Coordinates of C-alpha atoms and ligand atoms in Angstrom, one line a residue:
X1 CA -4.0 11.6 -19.8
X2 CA -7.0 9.3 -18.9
X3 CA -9.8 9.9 -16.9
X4 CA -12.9 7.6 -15.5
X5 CA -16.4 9.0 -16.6
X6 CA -18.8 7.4 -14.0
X7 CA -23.0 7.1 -14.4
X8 CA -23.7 7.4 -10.7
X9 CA -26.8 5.4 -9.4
X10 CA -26.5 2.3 -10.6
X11 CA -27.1 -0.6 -8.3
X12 CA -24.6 -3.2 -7.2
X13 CA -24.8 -6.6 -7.4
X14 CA -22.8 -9.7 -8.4
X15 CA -19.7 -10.8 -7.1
X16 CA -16.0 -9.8 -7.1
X17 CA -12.7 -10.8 -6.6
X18 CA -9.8 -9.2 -4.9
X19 CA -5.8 -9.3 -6.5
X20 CA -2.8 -9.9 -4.9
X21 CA -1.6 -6.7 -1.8
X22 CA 0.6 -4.1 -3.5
X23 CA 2.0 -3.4 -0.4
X24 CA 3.0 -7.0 0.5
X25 CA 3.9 -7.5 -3.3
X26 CA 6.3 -4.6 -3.8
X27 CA 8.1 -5.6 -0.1
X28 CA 8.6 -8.9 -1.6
X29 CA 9.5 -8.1 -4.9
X30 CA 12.6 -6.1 -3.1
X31 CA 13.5 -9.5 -0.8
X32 CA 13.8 -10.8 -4.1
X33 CA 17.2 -9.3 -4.4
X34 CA 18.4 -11.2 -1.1
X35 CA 18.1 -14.8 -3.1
X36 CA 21.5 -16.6 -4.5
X37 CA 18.4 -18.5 -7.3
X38 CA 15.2 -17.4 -9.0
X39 CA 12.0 -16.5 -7.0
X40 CA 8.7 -17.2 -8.6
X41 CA 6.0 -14.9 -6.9
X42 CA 2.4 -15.9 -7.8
X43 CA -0.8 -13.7 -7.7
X44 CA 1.5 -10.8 -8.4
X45 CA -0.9 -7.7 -9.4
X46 CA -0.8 -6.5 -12.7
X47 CA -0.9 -2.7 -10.9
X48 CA 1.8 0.4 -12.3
X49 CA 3.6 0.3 -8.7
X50 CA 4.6 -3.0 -9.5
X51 CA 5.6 -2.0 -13.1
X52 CA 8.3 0.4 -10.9
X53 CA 9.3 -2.1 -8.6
X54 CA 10.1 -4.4 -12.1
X55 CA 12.1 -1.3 -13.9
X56 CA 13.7 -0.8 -10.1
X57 CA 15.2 -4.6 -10.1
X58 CA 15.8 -4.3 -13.8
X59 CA 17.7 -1.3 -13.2
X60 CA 20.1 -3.4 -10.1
X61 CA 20.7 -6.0 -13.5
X62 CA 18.2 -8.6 -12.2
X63 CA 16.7 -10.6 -14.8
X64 CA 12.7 -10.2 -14.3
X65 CA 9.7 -11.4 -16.4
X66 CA 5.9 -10.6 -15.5
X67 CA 3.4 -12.9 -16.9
X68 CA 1.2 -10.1 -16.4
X69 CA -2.3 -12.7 -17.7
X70 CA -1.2 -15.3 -15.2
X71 CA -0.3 -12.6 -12.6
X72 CA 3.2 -14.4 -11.7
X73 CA 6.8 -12.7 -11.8
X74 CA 10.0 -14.4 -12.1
X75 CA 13.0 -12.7 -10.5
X76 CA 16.9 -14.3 -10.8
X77 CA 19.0 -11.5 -8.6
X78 CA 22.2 -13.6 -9.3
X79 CA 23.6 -11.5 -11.7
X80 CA 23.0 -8.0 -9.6
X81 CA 25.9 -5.7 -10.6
X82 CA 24.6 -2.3 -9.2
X83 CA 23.1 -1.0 -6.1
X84 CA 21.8 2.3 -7.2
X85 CA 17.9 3.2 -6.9
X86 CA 17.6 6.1 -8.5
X87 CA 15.6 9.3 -8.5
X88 CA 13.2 9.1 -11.4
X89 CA 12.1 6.0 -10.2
X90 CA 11.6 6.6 -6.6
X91 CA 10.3 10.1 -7.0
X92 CA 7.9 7.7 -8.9
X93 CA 7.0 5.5 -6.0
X94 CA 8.8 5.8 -2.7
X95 CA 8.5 2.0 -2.2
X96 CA 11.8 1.8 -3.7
X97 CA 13.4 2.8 -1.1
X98 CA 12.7 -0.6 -0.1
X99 CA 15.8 -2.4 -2.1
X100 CA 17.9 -0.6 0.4
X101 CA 17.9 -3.2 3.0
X102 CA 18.3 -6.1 1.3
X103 CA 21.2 -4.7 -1.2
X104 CA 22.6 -3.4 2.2
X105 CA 22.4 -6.7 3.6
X106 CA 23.5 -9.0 0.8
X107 CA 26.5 -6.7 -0.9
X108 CA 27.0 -4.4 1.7
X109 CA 26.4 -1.5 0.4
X110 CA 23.5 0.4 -1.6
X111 CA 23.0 4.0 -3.3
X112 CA 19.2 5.6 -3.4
X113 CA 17.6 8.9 -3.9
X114 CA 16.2 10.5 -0.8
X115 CA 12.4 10.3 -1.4
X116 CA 11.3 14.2 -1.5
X117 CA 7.7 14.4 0.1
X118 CA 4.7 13.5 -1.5
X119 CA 0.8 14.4 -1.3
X120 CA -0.1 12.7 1.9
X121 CA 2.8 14.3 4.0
X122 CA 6.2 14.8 4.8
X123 CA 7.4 11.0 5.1
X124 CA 10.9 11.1 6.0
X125 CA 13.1 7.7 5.9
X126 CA 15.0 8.8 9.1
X127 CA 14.0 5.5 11.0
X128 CA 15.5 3.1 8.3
X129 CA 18.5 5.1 8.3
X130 CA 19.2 5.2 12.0
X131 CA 18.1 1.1 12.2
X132 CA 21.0 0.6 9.3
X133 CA 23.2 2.9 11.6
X134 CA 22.6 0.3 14.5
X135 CA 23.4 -2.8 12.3
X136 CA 26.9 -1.4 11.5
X137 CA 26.2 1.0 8.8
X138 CA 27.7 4.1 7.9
X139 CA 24.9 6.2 6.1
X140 CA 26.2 10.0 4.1
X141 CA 23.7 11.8 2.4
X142 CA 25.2 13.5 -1.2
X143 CA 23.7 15.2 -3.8
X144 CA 20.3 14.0 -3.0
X145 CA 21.3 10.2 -2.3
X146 CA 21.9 8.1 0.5
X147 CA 24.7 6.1 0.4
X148 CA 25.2 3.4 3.2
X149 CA 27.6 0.7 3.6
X150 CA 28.5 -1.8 5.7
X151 CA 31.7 -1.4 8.1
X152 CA 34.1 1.8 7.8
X153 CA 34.4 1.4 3.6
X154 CA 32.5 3.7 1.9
X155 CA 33.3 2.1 -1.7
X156 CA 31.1 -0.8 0.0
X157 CA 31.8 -4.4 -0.6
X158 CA 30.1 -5.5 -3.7
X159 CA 30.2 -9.4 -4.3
X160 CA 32.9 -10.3 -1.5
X161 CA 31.1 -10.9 1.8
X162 CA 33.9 -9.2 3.2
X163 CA 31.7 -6.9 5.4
X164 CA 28.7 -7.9 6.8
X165 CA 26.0 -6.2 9.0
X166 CA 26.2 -7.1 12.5
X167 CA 22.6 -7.6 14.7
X168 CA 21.6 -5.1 17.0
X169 CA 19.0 -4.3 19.3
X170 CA 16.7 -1.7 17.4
X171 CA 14.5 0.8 19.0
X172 CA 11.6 2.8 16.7
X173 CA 10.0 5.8 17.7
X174 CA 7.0 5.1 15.9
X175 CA 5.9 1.9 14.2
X176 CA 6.7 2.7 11.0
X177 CA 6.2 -0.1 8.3
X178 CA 8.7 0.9 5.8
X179 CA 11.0 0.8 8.5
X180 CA 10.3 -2.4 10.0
X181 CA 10.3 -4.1 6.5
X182 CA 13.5 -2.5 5.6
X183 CA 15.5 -3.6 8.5
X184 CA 14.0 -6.9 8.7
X185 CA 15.6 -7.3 5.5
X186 CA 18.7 -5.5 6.5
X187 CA 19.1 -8.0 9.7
X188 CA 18.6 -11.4 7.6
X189 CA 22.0 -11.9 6.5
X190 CA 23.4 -9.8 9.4
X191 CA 26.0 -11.5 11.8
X192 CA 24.1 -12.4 15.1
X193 CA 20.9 -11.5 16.3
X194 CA 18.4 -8.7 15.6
X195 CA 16.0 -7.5 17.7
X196 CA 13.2 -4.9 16.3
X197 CA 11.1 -3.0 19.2
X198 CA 8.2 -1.3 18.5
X199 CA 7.6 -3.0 15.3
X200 CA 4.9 -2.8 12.4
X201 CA 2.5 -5.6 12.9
X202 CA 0.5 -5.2 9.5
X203 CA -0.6 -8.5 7.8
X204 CA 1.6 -7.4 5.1
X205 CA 4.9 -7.2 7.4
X206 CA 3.9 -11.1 8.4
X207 CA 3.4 -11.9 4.8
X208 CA 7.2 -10.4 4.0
X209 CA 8.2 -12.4 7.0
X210 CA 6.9 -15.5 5.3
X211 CA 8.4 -15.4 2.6
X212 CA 12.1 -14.2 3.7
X213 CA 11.5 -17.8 6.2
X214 CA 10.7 -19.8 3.2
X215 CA 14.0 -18.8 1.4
X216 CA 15.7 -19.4 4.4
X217 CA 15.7 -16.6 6.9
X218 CA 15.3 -17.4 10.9
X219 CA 12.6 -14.8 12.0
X220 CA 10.3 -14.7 15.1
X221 CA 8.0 -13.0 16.7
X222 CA 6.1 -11.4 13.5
X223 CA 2.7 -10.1 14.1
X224 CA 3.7 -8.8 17.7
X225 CA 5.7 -5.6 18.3
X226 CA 8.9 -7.1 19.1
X227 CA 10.7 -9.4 15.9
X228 CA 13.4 -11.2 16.7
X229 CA 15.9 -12.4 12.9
X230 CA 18.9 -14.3 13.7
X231 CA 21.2 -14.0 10.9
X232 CA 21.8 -16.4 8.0
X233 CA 24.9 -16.5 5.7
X234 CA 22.7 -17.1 2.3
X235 CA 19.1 -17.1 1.1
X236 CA 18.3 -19.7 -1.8
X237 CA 15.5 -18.7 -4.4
X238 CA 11.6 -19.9 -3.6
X239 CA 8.5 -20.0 -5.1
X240 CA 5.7 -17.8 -2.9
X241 CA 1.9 -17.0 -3.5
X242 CA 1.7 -13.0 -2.2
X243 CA -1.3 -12.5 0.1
X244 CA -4.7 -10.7 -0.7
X245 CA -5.1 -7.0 -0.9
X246 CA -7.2 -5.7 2.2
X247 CA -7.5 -1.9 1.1
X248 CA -9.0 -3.1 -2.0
X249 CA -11.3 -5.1 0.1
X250 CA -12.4 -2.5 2.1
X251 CA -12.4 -0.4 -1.0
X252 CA -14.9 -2.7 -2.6
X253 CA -17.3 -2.8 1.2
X254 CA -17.6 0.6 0.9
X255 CA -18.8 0.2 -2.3
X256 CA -20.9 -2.0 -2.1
X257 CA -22.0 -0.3 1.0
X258 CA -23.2 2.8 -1.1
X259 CA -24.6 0.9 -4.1
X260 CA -25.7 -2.6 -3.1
X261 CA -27.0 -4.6 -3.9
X262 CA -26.1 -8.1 -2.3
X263 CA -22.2 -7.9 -3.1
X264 CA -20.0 -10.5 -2.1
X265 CA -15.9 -9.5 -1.7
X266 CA -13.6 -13.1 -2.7
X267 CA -10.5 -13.2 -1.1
X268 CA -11.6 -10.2 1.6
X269 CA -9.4 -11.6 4.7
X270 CA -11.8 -10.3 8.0
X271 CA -8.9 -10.4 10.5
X272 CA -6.8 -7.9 8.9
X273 CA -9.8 -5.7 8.3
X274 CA -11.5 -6.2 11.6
X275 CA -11.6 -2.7 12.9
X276 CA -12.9 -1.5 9.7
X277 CA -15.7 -4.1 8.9
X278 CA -16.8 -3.4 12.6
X279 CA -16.5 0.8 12.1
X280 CA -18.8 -0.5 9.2
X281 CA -20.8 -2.9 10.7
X282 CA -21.6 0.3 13.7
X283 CA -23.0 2.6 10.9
X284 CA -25.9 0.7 9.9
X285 CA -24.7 -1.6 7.2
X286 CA -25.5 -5.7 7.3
X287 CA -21.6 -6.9 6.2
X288 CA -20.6 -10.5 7.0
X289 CA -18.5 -13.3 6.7
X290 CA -17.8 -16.6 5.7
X291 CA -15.4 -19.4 6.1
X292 CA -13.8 -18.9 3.1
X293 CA -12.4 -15.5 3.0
X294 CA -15.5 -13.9 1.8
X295 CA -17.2 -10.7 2.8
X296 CA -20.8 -10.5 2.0
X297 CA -22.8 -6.7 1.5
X298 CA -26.2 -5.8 1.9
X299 CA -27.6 -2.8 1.4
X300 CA -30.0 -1.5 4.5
X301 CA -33.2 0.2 4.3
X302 CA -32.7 2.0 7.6
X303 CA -30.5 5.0 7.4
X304 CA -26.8 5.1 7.8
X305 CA -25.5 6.1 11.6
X306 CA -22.1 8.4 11.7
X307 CA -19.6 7.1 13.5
X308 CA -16.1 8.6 14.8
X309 CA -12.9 7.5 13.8
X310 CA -8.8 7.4 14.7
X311 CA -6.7 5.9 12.3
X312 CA -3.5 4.1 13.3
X313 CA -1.3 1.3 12.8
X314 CA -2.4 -2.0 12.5
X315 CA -4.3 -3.1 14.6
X316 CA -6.1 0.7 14.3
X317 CA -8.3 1.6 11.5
X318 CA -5.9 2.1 8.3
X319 CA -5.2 5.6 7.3
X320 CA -5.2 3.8 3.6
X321 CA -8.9 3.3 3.8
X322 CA -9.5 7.0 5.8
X323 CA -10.9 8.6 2.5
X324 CA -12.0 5.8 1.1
X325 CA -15.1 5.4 4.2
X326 CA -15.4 9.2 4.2
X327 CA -17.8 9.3 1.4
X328 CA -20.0 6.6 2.8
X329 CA -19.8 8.4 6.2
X330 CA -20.4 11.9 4.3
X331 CA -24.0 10.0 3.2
X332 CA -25.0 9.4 7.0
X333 CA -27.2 11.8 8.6
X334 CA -25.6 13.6 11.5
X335 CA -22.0 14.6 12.8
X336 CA -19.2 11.5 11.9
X337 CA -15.4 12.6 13.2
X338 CA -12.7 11.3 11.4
X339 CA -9.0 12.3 12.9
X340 CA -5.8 11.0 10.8
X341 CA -3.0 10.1 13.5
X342 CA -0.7 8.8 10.5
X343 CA 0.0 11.3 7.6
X344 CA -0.5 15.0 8.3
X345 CA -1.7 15.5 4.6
X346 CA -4.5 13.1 4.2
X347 CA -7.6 15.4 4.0
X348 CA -6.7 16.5 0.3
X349 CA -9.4 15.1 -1.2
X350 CA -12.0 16.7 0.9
X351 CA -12.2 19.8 -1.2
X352 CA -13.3 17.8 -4.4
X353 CA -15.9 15.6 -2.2
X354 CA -17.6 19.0 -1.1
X355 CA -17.6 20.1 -4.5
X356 CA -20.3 17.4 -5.3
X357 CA -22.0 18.1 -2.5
X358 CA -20.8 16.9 0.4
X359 CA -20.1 18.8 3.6
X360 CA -16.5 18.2 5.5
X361 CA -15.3 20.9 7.7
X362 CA -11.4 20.3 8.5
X363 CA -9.7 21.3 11.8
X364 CA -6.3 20.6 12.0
X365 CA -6.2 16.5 11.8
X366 CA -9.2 15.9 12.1
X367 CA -12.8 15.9 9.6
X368 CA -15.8 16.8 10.7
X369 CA -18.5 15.3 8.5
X370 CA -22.0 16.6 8.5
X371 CA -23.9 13.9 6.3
X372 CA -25.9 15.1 3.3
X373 CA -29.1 13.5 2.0
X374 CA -26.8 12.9 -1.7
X375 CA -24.5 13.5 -3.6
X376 CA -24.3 15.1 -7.3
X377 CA -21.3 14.3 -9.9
X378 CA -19.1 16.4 -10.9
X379 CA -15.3 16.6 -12.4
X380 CA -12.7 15.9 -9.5
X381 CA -9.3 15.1 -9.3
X382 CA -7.4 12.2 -7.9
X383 CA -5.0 14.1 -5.3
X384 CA -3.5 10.2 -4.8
X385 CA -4.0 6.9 -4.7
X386 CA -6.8 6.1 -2.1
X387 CA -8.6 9.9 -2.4
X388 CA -8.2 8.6 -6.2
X389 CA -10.3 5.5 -5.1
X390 CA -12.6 7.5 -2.8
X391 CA -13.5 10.3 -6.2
X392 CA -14.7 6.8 -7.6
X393 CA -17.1 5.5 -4.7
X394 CA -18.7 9.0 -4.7
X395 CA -19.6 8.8 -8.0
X396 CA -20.4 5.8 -8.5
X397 CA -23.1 7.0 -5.1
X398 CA -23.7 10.7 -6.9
X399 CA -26.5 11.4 -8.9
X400 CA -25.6 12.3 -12.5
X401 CA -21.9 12.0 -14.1
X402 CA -19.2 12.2 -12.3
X403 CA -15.4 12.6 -14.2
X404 CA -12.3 11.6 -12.4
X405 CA -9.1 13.3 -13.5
X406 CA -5.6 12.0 -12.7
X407 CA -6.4 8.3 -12.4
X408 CA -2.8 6.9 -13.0
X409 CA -2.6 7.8 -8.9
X410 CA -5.3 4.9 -8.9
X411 CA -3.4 2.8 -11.4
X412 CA -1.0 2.7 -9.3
X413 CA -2.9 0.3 -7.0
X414 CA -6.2 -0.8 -8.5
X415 CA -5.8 -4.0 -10.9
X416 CA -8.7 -3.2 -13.8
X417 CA -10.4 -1.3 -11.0
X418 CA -13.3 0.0 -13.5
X419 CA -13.8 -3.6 -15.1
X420 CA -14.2 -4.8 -11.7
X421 CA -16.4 -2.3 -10.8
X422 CA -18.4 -2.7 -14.3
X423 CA -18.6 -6.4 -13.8
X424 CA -20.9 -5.8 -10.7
X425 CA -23.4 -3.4 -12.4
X426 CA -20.9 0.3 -12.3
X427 CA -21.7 2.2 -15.3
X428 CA -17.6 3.5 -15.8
X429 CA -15.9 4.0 -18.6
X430 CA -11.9 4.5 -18.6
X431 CA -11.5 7.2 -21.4
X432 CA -8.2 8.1 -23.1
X433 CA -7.4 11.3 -24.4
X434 CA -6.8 10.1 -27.6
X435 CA -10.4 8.9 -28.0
X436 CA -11.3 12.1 -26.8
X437 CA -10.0 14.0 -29.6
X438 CA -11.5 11.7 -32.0
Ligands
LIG1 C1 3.0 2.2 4.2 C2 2.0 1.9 3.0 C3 1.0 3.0 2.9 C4 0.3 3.2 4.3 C5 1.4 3.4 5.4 C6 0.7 3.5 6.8 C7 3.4 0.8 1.4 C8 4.1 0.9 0.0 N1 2.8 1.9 1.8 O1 3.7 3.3 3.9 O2 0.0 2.7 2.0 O3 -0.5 4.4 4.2 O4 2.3 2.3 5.4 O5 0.0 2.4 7.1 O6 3.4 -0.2 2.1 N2 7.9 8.0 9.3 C9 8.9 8.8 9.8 N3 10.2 8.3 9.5 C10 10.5 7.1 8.9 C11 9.4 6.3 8.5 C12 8.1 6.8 8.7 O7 8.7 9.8 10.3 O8 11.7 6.8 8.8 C13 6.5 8.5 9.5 C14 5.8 8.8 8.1 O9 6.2 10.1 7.7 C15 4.4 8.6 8.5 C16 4.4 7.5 9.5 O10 5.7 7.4 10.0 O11 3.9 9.8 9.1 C17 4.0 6.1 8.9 O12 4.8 5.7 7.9 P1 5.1 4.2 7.5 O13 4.4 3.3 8.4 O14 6.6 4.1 7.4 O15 4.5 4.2 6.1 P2 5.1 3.7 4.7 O16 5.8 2.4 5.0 O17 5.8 4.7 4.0

């Protein structure tokens, strides 16, 4: 058990850089499978989720090394032998479920455990299910897995090609990214054409699209609601350079938005923040741009302004980044209205945030924020990976010491979150429980 013991107060300054998405990487990772030769993914982050996403493809028999210092994975699926995700691992991280669609796709059939819930909600995989259903599948559910395959033949069709998905027009009830990711990758080495309505248009879902093109894969329309994927018979390896993470961005604004400070964000892409920087820009805070990917913080003298707030998908304001702007707006004098339209669980963390200080009344989906002249540090808990984050901002904000419990949630997605954050001017220290017993 670690925890991160924080010196709140400190001034920010300095510059910092931002690592390679998780969510684009661990989609990728998964299209990895669909390959006949290796795939060489560059500015891979050296995060735990991908560390699952590795033990997931070594578990299928591909052959995967992670040059964690140079931040680039290697990946040969030629020798895949099984097609069974199972529960340790997705109970672990539900992005698993993501090497359904491409072992669906490329062997015709796949095994996984049914993700359970998990502390933002409910988050069912019904919408994948019914999409593989459309492309020809037959999906059973037994003893807590899924098992799909392709055509009439339960025993599937390892290796043979003998049964193929077949493209379909695909309607989703809700824009679900796992969804639209997972049949993409279904559809590629479908027979015919694809059509995905009411698609995901994340940056990430564009970046996934990129890189199932460069191995070979006819896709169009990515970015808009409506992707078209005509299918391919094979997919050769590539060599791909996953995108910049934008909820570490926007983790490091708000920051810097708290702290600064002059901070300047590397690799901060504005367009697939815009609705954030701008919710940002409304309450007070000087945040710019430049040409080169760079998002530049500096701290105001006048006081913060609340602001009210939906989150959707993209191009909404993220749900990821919903607790993350809570604390700064929990710092702004008057009423700020935040309402989560994604998860139904997302206000977890608001508990722990009152208990240093702040005041957050919640009513049904929505928060109602009446900002507080400060904050004071205390211990919390990291209910998950972005309220993880959020326990960090405030106390890096509060006055006094603040002690986060529970930070593997954040390991999960920050790459050497608190040596990033020391390297601007944080006083955090990552302590072990080991050294704490010394
Ligand atoms: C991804 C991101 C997560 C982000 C979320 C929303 C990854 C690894 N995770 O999660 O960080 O918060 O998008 O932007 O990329 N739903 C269904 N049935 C389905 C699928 C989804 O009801 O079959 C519902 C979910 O319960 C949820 C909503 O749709 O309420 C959005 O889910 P989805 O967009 O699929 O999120 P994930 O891909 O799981």
């Amino acid at each position: 058990m670690s925890s991160f013991i924080i010196n709140g107060g400190k001034i920010l300054n300095g510059k910092v850089a931002v690592s390679g998405a998780k969510n684009s990487a661990l989609k990728i990772m998964a299209a990895s499978i669909l390959g006949s030769s290796k795939v060489i993914l560059e500015n891979i982050p050296d995060i735990e989720d991908v560390n699952t996403m590795v033990q997931v493809l070594k578990t299928l028999d591909a052959e995967v090394k992670f040059d964690r210092g140079k931040n680039i994975l290697e990946i040969n699926s030629s020798a895949i032998d099984s097609y069974e995700a199972p529960y340790e691992l997705v109970r672990k991280m539900r992005a698993s479920v993501l090497v359904a669609g491409p072992l669906l796709s490329r062997f015709g059939r796949v095994k996984v455990a049914v993700p359970g819930g998990c502390n933002i909600g409910a988050r069912q995989i019904d919408l994948h299910l019914k999409g593989f259903e459309a492309l020809g599948a037959s999906n059973s559910i037994e003893h807590g897995y899924v098992i799909s395959s392709a055509g009439k033949n339960t025993k599937g069709c390892a290796g043979t090609g003998a049964h193929r998905l077949t493209g379909a027009n695909i309607n989703l009830d809700f824009p679900s990214r796992g969804a639209t990711e997972n049949l993409m990758m279904a559809a590629v080495l479908a027979k015919g054409e694809t059509t995905i309505n009411n698609a995901a248009r994340e940056a990430e879902i564009i970046d996934l699209a990129d890189f199932l093109i460069s191995m070979g894969a006819d896709i169009s329309g990515v970015g808009t609601d409506c992707i078209k994927i005509r299918g391919v018979k094979k997919l050769a390896g590539t060599k791909y350079r996953i995108m910049p993470d934008s909820i570490e961005a926007g983790t490091f604004v708000v920051a810097a938005a708290l702290c600064g400070g002059i901070v300047e964000i590397a690799d901060a892409i504005w367009k697939n923040l815009e609705i954030f920087c701008l919710k940002i820009k409304e309450t007070g805070i000087d945040i710019n741009r430049t040409s080169d990917n760079t998002i530049i913080i500096k701290k105001t003298a006048k006081k913060l302004k609340p602001v009210y707030i939906s989150t959707l998908p993209y191009p909404g304001f993220p749900t990821d980044l919903q607790p993350v702007i809570a604390v700064l707006l929990s710092t702004a004098p008057g009423i700020s209205i935040i309402t989560e339209n994604v998860f139904e669980n997302r206000f977890m963390y608001v508990e722990e945030l009152n208990r240093m200080g702040a005041n957050i009344k919640i009513d049904g989906h929505h928060a109602v924020i009446n900002g507080v002249d400060r904050l004071s540090g205390a211990p919390v808990k990291a209910f998950d990976l972005r309220a993880g984050a959020a326990m960090v901002l405030a106390g890096l904000a509060a006055e006094g010491v603040t002690e986060v419990y529970d930070i593997y949630h954040i390991n999960r997605g920050y790459e050497r979150f608190e040596k990033k954050l020391g390297s601007l001017g944080a006083d955090i220290k990552l302590v072990n429980q080991t050294d704490m017993n010394v």
